[in-house]
mmCIF file of C-alpha atoms in Angstrom:
data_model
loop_
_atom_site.group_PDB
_atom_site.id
_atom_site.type_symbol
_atom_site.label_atom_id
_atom_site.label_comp_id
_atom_site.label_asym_id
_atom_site.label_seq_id
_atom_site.Cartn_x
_atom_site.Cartn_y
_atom_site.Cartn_z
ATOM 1 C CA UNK Q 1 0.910 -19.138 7.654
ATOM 2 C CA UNK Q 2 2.964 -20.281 10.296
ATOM 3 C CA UNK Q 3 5.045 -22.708 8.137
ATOM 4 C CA UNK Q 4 5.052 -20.392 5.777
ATOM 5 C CA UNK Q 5 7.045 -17.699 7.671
ATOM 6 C CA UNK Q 6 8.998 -20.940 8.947
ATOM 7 C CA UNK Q 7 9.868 -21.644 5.128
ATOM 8 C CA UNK Q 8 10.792 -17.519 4.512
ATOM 9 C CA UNK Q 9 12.739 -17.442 7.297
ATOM 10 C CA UNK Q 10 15.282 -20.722 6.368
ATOM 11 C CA UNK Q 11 15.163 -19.187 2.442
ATOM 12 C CA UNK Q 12 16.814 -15.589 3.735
ATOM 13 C CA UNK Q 13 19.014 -17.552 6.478
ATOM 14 C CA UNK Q 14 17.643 -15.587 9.379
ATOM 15 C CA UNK Q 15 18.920 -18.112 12.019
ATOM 16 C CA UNK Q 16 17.176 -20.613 14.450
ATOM 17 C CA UNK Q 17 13.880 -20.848 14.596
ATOM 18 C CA UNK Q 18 11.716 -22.302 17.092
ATOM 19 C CA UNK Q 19 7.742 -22.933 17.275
ATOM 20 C CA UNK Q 20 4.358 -22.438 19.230
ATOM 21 C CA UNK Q 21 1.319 -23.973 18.816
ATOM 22 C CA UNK Q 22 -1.308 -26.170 20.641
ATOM 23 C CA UNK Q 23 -1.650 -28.664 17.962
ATOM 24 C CA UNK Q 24 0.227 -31.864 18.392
ATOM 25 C CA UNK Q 25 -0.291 -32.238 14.720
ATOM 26 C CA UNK Q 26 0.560 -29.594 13.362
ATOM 27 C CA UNK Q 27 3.762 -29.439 15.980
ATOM 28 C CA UNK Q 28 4.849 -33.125 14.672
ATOM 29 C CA UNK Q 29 4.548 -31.976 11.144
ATOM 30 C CA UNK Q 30 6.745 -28.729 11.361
ATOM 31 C CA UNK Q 31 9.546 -30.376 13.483
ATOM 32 C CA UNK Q 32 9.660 -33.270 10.117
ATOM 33 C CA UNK Q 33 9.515 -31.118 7.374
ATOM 34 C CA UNK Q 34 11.722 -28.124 8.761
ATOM 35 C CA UNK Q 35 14.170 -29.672 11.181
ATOM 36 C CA UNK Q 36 12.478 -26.702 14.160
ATOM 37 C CA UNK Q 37 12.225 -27.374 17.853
ATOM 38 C CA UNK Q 38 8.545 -26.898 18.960
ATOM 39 C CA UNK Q 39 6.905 -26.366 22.117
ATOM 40 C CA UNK Q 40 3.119 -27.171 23.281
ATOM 41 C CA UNK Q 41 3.150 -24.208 25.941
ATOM 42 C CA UNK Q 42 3.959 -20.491 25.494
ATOM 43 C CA UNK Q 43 6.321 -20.004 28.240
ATOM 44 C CA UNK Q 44 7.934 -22.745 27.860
ATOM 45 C CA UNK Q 45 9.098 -21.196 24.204
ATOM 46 C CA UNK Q 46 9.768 -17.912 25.441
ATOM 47 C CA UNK Q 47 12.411 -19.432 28.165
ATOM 48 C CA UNK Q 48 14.194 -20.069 24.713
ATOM 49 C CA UNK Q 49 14.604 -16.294 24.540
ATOM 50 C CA UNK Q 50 13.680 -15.532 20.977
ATOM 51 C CA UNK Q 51 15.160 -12.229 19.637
ATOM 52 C CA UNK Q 52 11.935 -12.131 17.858
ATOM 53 C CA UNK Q 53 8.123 -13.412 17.802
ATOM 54 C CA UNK Q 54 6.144 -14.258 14.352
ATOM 55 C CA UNK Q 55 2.570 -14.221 15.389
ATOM 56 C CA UNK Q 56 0.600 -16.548 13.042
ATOM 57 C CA UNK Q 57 -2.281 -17.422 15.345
ATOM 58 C CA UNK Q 58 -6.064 -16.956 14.038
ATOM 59 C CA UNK Q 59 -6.296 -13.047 14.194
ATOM 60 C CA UNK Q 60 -8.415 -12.340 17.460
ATOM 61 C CA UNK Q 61 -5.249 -13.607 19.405
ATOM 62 C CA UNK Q 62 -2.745 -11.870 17.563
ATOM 63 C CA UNK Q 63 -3.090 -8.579 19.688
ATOM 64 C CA UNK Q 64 -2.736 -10.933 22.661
ATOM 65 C CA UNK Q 65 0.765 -12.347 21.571
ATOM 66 C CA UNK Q 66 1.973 -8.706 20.701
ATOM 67 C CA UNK Q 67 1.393 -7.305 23.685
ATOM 68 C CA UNK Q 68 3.775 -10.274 25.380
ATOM 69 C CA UNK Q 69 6.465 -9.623 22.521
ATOM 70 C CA UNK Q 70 6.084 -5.576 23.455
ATOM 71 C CA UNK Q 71 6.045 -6.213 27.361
ATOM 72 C CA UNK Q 72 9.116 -8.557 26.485
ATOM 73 C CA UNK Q 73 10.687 -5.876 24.448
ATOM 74 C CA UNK Q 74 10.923 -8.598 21.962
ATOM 75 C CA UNK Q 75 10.367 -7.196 18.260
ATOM 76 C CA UNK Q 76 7.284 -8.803 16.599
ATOM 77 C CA UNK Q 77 5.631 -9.683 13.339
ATOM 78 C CA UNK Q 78 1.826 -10.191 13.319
ATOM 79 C CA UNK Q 79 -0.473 -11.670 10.375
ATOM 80 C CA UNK Q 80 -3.071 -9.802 8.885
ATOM 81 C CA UNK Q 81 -5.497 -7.832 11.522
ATOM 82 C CA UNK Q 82 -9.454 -8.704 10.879
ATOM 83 C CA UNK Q 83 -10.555 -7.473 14.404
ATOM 84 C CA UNK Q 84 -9.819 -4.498 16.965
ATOM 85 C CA UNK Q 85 -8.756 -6.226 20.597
ATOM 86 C CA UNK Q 86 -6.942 -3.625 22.202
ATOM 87 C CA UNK Q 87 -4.889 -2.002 18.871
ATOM 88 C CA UNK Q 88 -4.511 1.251 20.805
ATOM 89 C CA UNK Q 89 -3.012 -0.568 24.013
ATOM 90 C CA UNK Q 90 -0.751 -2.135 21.753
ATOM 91 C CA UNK Q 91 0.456 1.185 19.790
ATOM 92 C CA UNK Q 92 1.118 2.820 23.389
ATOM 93 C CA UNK Q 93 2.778 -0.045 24.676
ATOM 94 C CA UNK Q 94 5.105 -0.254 21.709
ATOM 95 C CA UNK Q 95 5.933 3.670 21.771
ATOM 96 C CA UNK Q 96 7.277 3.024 25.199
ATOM 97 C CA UNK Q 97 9.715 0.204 23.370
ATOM 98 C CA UNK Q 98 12.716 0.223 21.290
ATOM 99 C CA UNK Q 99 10.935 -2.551 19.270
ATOM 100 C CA UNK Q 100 10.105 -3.048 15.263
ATOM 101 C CA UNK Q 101 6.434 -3.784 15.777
ATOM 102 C CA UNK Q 102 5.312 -4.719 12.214
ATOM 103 C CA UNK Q 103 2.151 -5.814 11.158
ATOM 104 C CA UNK Q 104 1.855 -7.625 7.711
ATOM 105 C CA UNK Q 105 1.434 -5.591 4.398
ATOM 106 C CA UNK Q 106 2.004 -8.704 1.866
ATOM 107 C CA UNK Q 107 0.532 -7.580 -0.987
ATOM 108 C CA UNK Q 108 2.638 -4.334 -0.945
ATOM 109 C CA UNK Q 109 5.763 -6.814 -1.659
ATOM 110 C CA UNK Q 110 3.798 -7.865 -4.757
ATOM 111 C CA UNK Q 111 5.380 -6.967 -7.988
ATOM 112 C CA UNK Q 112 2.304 -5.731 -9.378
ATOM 113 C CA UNK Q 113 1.231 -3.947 -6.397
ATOM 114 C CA UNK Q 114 4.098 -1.782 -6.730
ATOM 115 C CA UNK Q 115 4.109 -0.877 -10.386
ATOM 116 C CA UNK Q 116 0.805 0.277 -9.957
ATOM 117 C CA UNK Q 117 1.764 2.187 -6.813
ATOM 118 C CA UNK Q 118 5.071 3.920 -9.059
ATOM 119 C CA UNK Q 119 2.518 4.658 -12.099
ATOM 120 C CA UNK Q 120 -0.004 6.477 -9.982
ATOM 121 C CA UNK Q 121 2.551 8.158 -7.846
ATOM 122 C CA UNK Q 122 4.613 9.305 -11.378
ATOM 123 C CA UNK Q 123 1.538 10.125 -12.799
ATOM 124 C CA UNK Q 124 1.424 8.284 -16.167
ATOM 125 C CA UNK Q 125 -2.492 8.514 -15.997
ATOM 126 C CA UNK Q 126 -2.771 11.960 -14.617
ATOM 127 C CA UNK Q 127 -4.316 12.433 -11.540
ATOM 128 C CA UNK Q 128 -6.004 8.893 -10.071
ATOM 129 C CA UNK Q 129 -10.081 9.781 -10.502
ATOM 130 C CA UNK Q 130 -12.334 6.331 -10.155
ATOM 131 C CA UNK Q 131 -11.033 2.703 -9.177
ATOM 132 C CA UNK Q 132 -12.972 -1.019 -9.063
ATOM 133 C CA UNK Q 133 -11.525 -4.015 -7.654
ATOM 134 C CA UNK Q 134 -12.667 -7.723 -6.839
ATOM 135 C CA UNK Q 135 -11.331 -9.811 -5.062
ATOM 136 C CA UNK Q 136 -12.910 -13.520 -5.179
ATOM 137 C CA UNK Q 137 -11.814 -17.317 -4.078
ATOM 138 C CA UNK Q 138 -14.115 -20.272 -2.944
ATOM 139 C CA UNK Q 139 -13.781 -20.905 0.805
ATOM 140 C CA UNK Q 140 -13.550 -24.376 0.873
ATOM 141 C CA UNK Q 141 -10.323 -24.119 -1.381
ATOM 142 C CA UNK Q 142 -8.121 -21.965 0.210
ATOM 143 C CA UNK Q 143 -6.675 -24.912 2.819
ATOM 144 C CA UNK Q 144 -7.934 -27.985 0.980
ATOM 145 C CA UNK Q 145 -6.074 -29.686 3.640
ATOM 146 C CA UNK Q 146 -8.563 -29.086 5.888
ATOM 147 C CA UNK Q 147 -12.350 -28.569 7.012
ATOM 148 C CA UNK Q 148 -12.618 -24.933 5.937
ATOM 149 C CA UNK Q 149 -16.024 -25.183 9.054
ATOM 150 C CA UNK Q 150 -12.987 -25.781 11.603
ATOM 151 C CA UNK Q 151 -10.608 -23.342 11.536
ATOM 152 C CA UNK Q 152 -10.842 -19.258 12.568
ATOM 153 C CA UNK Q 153 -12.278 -18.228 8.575
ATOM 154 C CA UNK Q 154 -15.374 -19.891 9.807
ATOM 155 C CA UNK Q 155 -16.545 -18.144 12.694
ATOM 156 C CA UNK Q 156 -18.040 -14.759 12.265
ATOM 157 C CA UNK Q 157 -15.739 -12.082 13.588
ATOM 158 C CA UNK Q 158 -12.767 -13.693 12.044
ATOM 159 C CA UNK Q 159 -14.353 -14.160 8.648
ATOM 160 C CA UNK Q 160 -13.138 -15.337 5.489
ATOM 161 C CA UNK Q 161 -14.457 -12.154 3.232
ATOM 162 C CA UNK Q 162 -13.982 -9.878 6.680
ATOM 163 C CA UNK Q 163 -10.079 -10.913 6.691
ATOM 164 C CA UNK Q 164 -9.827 -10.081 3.117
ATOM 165 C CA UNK Q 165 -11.416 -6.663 3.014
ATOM 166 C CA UNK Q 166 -8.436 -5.167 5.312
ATOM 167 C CA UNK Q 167 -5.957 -7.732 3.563
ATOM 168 C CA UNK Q 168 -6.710 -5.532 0.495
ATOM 169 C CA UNK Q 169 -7.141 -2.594 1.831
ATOM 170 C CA UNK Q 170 -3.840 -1.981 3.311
ATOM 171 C CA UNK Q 171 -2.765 -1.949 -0.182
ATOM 172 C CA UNK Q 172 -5.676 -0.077 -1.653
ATOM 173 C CA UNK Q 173 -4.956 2.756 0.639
ATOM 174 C CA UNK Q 174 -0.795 2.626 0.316
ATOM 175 C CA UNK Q 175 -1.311 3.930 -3.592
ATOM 176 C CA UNK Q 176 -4.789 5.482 -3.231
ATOM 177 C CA UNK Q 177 -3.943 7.416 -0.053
ATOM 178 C CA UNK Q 178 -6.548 7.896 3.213
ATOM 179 C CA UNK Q 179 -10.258 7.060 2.742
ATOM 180 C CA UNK Q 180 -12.551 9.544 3.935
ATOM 181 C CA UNK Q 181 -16.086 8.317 3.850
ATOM 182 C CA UNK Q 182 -17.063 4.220 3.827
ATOM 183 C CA UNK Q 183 -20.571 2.600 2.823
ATOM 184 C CA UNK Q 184 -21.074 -1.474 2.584
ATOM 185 C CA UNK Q 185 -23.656 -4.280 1.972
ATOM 186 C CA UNK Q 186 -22.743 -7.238 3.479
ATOM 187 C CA UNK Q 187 -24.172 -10.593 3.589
ATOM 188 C CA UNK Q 188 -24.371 -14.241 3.594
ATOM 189 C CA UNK Q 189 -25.228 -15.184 0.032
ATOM 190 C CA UNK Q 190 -24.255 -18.746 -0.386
ATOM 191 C CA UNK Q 191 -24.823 -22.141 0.663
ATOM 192 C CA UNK Q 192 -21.863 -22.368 2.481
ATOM 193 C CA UNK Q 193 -22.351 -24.251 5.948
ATOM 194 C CA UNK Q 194 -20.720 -21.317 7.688
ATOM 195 C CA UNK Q 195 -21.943 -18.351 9.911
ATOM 196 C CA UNK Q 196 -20.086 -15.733 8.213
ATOM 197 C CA UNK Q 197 -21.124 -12.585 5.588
ATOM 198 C CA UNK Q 198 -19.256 -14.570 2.695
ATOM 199 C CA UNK Q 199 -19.859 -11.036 0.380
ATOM 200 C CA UNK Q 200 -18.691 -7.449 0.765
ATOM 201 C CA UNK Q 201 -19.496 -4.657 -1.481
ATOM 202 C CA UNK Q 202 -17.988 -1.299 -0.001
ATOM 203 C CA UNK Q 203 -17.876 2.160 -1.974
ATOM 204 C CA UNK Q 204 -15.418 4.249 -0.635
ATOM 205 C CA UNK Q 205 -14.231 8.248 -1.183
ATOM 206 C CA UNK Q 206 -10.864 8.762 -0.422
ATOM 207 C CA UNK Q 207 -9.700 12.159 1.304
ATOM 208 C CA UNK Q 208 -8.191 13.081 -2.499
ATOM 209 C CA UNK Q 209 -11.474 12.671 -3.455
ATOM 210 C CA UNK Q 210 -10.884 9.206 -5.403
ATOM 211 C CA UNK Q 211 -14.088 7.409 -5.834
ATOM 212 C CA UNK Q 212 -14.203 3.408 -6.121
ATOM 213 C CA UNK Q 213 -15.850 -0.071 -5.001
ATOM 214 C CA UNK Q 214 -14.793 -3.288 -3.919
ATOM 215 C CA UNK Q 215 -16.206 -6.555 -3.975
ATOM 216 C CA UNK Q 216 -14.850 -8.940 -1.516
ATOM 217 C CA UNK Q 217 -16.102 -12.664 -2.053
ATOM 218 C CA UNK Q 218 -15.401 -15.931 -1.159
ATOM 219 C CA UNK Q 219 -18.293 -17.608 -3.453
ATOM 220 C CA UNK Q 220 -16.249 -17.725 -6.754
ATOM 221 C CA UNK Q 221 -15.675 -20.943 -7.774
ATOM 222 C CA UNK Q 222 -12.446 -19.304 -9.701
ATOM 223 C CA UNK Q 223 -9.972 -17.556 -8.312
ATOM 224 C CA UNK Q 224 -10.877 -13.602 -8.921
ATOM 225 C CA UNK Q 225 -8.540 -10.939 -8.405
ATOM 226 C CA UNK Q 226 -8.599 -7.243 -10.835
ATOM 227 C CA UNK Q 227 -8.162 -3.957 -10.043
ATOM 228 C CA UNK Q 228 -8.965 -1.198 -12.467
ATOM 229 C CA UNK Q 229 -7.639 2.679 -11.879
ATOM 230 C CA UNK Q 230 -9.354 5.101 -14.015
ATOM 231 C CA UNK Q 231 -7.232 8.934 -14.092
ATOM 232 C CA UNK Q 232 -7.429 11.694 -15.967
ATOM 233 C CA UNK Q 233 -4.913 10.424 -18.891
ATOM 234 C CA UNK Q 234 -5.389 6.930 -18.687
ATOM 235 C CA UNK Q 235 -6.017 3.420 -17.373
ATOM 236 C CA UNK Q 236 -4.671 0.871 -15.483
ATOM 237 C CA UNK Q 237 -5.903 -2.765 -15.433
ATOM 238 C CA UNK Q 238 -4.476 -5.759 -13.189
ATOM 239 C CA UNK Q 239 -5.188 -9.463 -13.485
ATOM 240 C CA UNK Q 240 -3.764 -11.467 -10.697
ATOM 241 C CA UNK Q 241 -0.888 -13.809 -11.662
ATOM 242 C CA UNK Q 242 -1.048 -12.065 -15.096
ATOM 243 C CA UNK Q 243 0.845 -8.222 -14.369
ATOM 244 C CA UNK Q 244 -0.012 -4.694 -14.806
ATOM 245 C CA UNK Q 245 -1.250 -2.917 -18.469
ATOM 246 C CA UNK Q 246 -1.574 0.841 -18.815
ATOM 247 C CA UNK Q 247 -3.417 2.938 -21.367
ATOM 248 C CA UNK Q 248 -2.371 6.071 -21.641
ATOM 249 C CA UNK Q 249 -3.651 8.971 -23.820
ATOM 250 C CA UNK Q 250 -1.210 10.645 -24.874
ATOM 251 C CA UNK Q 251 0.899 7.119 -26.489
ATOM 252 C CA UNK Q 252 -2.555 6.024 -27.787
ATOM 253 C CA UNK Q 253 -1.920 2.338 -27.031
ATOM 254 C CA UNK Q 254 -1.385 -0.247 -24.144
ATOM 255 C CA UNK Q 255 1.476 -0.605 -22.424
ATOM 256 C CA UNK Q 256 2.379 -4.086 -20.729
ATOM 257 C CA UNK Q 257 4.310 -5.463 -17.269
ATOM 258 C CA UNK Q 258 4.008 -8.606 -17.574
ATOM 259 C CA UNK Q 259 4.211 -10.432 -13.991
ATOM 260 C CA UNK Q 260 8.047 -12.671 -13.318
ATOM 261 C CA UNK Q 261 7.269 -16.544 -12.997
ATOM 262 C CA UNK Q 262 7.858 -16.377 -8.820
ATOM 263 C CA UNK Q 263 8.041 -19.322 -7.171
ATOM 264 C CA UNK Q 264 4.877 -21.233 -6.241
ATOM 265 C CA UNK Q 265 4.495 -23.777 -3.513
ATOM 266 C CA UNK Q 266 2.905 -27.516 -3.570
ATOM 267 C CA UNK Q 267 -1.146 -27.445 -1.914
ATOM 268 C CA UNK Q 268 -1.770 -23.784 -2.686
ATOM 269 C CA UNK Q 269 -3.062 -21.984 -5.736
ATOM 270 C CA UNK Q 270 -0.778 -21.768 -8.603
ATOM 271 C CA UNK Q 271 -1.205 -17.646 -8.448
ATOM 272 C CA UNK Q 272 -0.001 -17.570 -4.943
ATOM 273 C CA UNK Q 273 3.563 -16.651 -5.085
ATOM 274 C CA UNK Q 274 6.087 -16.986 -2.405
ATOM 275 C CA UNK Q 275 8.373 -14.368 -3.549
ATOM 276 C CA UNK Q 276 6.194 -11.407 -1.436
ATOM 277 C CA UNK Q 277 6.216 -12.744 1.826
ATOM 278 C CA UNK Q 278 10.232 -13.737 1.615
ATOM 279 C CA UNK Q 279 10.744 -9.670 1.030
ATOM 280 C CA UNK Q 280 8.566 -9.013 3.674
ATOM 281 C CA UNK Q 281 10.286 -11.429 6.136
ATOM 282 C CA UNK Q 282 13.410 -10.268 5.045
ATOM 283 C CA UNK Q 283 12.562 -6.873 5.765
ATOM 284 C CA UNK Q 284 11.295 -7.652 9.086
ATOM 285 C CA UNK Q 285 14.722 -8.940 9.823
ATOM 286 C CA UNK Q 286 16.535 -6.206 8.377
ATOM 287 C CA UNK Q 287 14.415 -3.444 10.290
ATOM 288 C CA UNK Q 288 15.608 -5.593 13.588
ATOM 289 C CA UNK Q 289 18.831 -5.079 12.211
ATOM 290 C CA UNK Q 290 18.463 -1.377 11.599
ATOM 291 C CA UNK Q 291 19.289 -1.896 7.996
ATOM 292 C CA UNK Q 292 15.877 -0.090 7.077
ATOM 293 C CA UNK Q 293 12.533 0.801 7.954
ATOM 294 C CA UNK Q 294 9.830 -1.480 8.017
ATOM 295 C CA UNK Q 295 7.381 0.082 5.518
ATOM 296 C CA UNK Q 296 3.897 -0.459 7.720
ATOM 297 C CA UNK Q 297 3.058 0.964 11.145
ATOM 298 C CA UNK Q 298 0.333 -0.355 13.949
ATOM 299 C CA UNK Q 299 -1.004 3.362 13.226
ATOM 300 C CA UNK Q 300 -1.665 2.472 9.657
ATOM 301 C CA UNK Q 301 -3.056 -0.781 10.563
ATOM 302 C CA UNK Q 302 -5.147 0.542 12.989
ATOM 303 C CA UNK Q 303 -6.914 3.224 10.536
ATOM 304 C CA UNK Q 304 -7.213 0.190 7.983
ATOM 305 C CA UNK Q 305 -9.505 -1.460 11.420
ATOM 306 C CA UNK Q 306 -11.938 1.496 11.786
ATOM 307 C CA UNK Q 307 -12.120 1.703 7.765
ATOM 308 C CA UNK Q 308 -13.615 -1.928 8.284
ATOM 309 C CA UNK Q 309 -15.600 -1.035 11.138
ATOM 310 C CA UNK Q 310 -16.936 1.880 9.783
ATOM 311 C CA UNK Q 311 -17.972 -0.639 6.372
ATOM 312 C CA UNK Q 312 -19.286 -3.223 8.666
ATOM 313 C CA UNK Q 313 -21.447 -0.136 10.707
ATOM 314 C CA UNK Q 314 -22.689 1.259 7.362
ATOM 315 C CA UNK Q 315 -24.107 -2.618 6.430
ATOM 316 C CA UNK Q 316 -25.685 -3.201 9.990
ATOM 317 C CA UNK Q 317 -27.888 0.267 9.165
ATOM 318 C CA UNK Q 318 -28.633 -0.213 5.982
ATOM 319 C CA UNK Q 319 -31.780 1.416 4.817
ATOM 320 C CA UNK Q 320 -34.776 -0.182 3.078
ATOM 321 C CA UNK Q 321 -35.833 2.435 -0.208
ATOM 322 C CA UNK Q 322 -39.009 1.846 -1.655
ATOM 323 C CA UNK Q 323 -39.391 2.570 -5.321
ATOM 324 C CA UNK Q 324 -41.937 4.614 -5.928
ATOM 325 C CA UNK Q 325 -44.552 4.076 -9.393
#
């Protein structure tokens, strides 16, 4: 993700850019391909003085970087949350700042994402009743690069299927609205040689009283991602990579939004696009500049957090039922 944010950041001209990180690899090969100055030691990039930190570390350090960037009164940019370490410290510390502390929100960038959001909030189905989404990729092929046992999806409170259940969330939640009450099964399912729950299935009910599942995998040996929104007037089905269709009742037929091209990147999945995470970096920027408002707060994040801990809870208690002849 790191050289990721590297490549947004050159693509909307943002200015210089420097790097972090421990590996001498991974150093070497980010100062060839983009041209950046890296450093093996913390401080040592911070005497730099960025205007700016992008925190792309495995997610139970990311509160740990923020907090320098707030105490810094540098304006930050973390990755996707997976666990609670001190996201209430954080969210005073930054209140006492005149900071943009922004905490990543991808997949509301996503083209699809927000036609579905602009048809639920216009009300082309009515009023939003039932939803059902999945959300599936193999483990070992999300960084073929690399030994998917090595790096922070492995271990079990960063989690593969953990990391994606707030990933999608934080979208769920943007169009669905506030979730009220949480139950889950979780579990390790596969033969993956990894000490994580690879499966999530969580029912929710939302405050508006929406009811739906998700399924959060990282078994499927095909890249899985569909969201179905049930209302009162109609339907709306997604297919990653594929767009947005809507029935609606009163037209009596299907109506399509087809998904742009985007622009895909060598070593990751064709359906990946690039094109969200540019916008988001180049709203980032343009909320340091004042020219708008980044559109996701550590509040918000933090509520997604409980939502998962509150899944995670539900899972640990689970009750045996006996069926009775």
């Amino acid at each position: 993700m790191g050289k990721r944010r590297i490549r947004n950041l050159q693509y909307i001209k943002a200015g210089e850019t420097i790097g972090f990180d421990t590996s001498d690899d991974r150093r070497k090969e980010t100062e060839e391909k983009y041209g950046v100055k890296t450093f093996d030691k913390f401080e040592e990039a911070m005497k730099d003085i960025p205007d700016a930190l992008i925190i792309s570390t495995p997610p139970d350090l990311h509160v740990k970087y923020a907090m320098e960037a707030a105490k810094n009164n540098k304006h930050f940019f973390m990755e996707a949350s997976v666990v609670d370490y001190g996201m209430d410290d954080l969210i005073k510390e930054c209140k006492k700042r005149d900071i943009v502390a922004a905490p990543s929100c991808t997949m509301r960038f996503q083209p699809s994402i927000k036609k579905m959001k602009e048809i639920v909030d216009r009300k082309d189905i009515g009023d939003a009743l039932l939803f059902t989404h999945h959300c599936g990729q193999y483990l070992p092929d999300w960084h073929p690069w690399e030994d998917y046992r090595k790096f922070y999806v492995a271990k079990k409170a960063t989690g593969a299927a953990k990391e994606i259940v707030s990933f999608e969330l934080v979208w769920l939640t943007w169009i669905l609205g506030d979730i009220g009450t949480v139950s889950c099964f979780k579990g390790k399912l596969s033969r993956l040689d990894v000490d994580i729950d690879d499966a999530y299935q969580i029912i929710m009910k939302f405050k508006n009283r929406v009811f739906g599942h998700m399924l959060i995998d990282v078994i499927s040996r095909i890249p899985e991602r569909s969201c179905k929104i049930i209302g009162e007037e109609g339907v709306i089905h997604w297919e990653w990579g594929t767009g947005v269709k809507v029935y609606m009742t009163k037209d009596k037929r299907w109506k399509d939004y087809p998904e742009k091209a985007g622009t895909s990147v060598k070593g990751y999945a064709e359906k990946i696009k690039e094109d969200p995470y540019i916008e988001e970096m180049d709203t980032f920027v343009k909320a340091i500049k004042k020219e708008t408002k980044y559109p996701y707060s550590l509040e918000e994040d933090k509520r997604v957090l409980d939502v998962l801990a509150a899944a995670e809870k539900s899972s640990d208690y689970e009750t045996q039922v006996k069926t009775i002849h």
